[in-house]
GROMACS .gro file of C-alpha atoms in nm:
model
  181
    1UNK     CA    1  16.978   3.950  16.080
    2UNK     CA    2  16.882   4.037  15.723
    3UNK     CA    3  16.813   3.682  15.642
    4UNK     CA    4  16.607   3.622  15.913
    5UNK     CA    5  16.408   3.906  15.870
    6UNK     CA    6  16.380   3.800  15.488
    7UNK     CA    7  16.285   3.445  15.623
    8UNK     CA    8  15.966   3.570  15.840
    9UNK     CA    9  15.862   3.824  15.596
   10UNK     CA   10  15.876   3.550  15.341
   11UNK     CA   11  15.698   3.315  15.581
   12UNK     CA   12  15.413   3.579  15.642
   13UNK     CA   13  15.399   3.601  15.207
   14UNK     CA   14  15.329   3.177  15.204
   15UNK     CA   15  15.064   3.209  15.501
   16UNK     CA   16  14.871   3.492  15.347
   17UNK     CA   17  14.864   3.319  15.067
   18UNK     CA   18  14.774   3.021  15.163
   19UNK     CA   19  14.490   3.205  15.330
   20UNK     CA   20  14.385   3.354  14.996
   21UNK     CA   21  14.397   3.038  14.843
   22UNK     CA   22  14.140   2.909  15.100
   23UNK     CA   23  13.941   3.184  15.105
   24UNK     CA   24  13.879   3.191  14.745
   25UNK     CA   25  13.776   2.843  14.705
   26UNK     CA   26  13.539   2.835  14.996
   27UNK     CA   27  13.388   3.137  14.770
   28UNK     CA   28  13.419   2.953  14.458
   29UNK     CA   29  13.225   2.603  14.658
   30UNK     CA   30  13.017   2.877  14.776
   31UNK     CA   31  12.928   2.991  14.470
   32UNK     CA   32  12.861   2.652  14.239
   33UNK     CA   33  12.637   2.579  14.607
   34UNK     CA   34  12.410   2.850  14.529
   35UNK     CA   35  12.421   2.749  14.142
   36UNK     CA   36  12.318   2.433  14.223
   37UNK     CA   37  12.057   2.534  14.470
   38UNK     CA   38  11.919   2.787  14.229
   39UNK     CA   39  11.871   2.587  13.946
   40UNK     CA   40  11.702   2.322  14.128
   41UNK     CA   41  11.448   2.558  14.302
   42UNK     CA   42  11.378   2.646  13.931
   43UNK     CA   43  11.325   2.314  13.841
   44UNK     CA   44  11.133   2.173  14.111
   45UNK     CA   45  10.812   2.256  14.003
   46UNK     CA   46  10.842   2.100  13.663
   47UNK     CA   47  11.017   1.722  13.857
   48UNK     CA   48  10.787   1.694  14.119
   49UNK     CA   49  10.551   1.454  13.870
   50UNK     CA   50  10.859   1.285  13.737
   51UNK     CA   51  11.085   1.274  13.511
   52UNK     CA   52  10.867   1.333  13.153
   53UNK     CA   53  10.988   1.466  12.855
   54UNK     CA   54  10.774   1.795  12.963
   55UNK     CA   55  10.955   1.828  13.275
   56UNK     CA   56  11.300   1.724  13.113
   57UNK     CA   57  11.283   1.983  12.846
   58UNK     CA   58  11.173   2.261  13.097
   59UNK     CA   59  11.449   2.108  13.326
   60UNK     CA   60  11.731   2.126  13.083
   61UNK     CA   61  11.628   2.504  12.908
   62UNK     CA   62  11.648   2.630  13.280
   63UNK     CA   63  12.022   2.473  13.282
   64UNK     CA   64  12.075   2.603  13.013
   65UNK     CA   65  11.984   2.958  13.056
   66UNK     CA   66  12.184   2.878  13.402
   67UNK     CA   67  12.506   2.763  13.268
   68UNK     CA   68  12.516   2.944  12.953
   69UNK     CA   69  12.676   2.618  12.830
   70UNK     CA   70  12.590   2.465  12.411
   71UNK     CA   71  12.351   2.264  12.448
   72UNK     CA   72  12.187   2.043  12.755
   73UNK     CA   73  12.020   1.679  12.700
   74UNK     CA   74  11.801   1.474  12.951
   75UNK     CA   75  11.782   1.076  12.872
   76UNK     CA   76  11.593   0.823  12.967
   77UNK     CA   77  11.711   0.435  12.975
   78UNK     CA   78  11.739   0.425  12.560
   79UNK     CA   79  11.599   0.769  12.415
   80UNK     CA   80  11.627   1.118  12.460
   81UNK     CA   81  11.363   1.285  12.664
   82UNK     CA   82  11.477   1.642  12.625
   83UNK     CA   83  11.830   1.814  12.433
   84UNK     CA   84  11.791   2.217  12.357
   85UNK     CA   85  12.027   2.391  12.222
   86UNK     CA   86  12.309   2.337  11.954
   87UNK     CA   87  12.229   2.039  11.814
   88UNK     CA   88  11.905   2.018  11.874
   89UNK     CA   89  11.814   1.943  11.495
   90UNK     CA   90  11.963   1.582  11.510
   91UNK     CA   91  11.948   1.489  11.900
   92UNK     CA   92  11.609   1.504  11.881
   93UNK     CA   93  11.346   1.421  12.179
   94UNK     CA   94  11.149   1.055  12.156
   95UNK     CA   95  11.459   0.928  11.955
   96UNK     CA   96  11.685   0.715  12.071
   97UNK     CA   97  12.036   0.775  12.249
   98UNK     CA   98  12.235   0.884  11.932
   99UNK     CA   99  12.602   0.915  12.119
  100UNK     CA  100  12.835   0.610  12.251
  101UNK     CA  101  12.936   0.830  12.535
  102UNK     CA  102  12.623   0.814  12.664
  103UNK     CA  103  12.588   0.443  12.672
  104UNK     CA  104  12.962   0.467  12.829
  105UNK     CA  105  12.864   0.668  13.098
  106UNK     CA  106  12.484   0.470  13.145
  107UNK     CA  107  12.693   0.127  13.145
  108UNK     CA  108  12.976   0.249  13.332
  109UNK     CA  109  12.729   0.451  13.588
  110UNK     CA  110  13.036   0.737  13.635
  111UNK     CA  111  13.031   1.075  13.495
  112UNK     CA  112  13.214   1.130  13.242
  113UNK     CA  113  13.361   1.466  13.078
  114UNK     CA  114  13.477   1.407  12.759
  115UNK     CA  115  13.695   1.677  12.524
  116UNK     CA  116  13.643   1.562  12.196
  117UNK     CA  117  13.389   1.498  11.915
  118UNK     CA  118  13.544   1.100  11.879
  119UNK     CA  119  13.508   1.052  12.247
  120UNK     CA  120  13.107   1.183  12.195
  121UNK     CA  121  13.077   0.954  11.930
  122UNK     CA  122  12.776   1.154  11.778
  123UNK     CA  123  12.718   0.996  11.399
  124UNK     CA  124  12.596   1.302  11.261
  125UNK     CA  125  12.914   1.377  11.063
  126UNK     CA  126  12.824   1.762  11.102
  127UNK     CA  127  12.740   1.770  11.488
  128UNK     CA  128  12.955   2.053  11.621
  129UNK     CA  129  12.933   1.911  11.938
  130UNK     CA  130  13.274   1.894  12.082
  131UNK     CA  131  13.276   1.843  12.487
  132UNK     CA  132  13.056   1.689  12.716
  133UNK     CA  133  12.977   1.632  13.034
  134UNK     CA  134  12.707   1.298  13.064
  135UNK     CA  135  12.626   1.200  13.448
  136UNK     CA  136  12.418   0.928  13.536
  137UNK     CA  137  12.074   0.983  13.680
  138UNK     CA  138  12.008   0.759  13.974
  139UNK     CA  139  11.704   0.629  14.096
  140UNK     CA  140  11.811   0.456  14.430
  141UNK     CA  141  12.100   0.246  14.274
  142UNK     CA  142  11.936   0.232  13.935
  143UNK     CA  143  12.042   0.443  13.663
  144UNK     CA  144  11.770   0.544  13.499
  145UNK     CA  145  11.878   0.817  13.238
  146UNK     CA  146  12.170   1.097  13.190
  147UNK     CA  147  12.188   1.480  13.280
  148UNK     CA  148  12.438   1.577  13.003
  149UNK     CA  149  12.598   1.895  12.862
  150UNK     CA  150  12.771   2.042  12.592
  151UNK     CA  151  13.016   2.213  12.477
  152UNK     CA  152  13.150   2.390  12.125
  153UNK     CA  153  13.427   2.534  11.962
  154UNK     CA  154  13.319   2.843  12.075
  155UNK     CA  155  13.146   2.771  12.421
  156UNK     CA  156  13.372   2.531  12.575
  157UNK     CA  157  13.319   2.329  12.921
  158UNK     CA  158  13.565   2.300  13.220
  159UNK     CA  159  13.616   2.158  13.546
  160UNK     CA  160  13.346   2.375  13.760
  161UNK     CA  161  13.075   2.303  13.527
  162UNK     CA  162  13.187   1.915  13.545
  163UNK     CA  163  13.117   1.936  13.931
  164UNK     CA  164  12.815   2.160  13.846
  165UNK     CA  165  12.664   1.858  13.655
  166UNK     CA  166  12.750   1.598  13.891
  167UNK     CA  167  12.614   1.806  14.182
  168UNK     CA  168  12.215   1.847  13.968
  169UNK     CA  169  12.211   1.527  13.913
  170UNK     CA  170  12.261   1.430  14.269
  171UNK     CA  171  12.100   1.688  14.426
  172UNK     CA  172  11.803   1.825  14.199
  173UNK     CA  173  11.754   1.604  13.896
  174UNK     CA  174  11.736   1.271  14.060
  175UNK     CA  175  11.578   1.363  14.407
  176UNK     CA  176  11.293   1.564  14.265
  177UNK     CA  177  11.223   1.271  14.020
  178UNK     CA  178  10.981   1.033  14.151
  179UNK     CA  179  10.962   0.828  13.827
  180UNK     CA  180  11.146   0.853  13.512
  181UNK     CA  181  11.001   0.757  13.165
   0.00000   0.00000   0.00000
């Protein structure tokens, strides 16, 4: 008797917490939802003409401010339309791309979330850029830019923020854009 007592009160632990575990991630999808859906109601307003580097810069400082993340960067096909933030001295708008993960992600067309500065491949030997996050931006099956974000020493990225970026450029970036320059 004791150990079947211990078995169903044991039982009744691994359902409730299996519970829990559901409920809390239907809260957490919940929550990067309205993320998601907040920042792009921000930045409607500013894509609805395209893709400029007007409407990128006011596009990424509203990420930004959102995600509380280094640094954010808009591309086009071969320069930088927007990047404010850390780093913002040398990844400078109307230049072109200055990291190889960004042409790995463009060529590839995957997101990519990279945790080091090699893997960035920024040639500023003083970029304190450390992590990022570079997704595609998709015009029907054309790439036709990157949504990317950054991390530092001190402000580092993880997983949600990876399927933060993935979901704005799906779901906000790219379908507000009607051109991209």
């Amino acid at each position: 008797p004791p150990m079947i007592v211990i078995n169903a009160m044991g039982a009744a632990i691994f359902v409730k917490a299996l519970s829990l575990q559901r409920r809390l991630r239907e809260q957490r999808d919940s929550t990067q939802a309205r993320r998601i859906l907040s920042i792009a109601s921000q930045t409607v307003a500013h894509l609805r003409g395209g893709l400029t580097p007007d409407s990128a810069r006011a596009t990424a400082a509203i990420i930004l401010a959102e995600t509380g993340v280094a640094a954010v960067a808009i591309t086009g096909e071969t320069t930088i339309l927007a990047h404010v933030g850390v780093g913002e001295d040398h990844h400078q708008a109307g230049a072109h791309w200055r990291t190889k993960g960004t042409r790995l992600a463009f060529e590839k067309g995957t997101a990519l979330f990279l945790h080091d500065r090699d893997s960035i491949g920024c040639d500023a030997a003083d970029c304190p850029l450390r992590e990022a996050i570079i997704v595609p931006l998709r015009k029907g099956k054309a790439i036709r830019g990157c949504l990317k974000i950054y991390g530092t020493k001190d402000r580092p990225l993880d997983q949600p923020l990876f399927e933060l970026a993935k979901g704005l450029a799906e779901h906000s970036i790219a379908a507000y854009s009607t051109d991209i320059t």
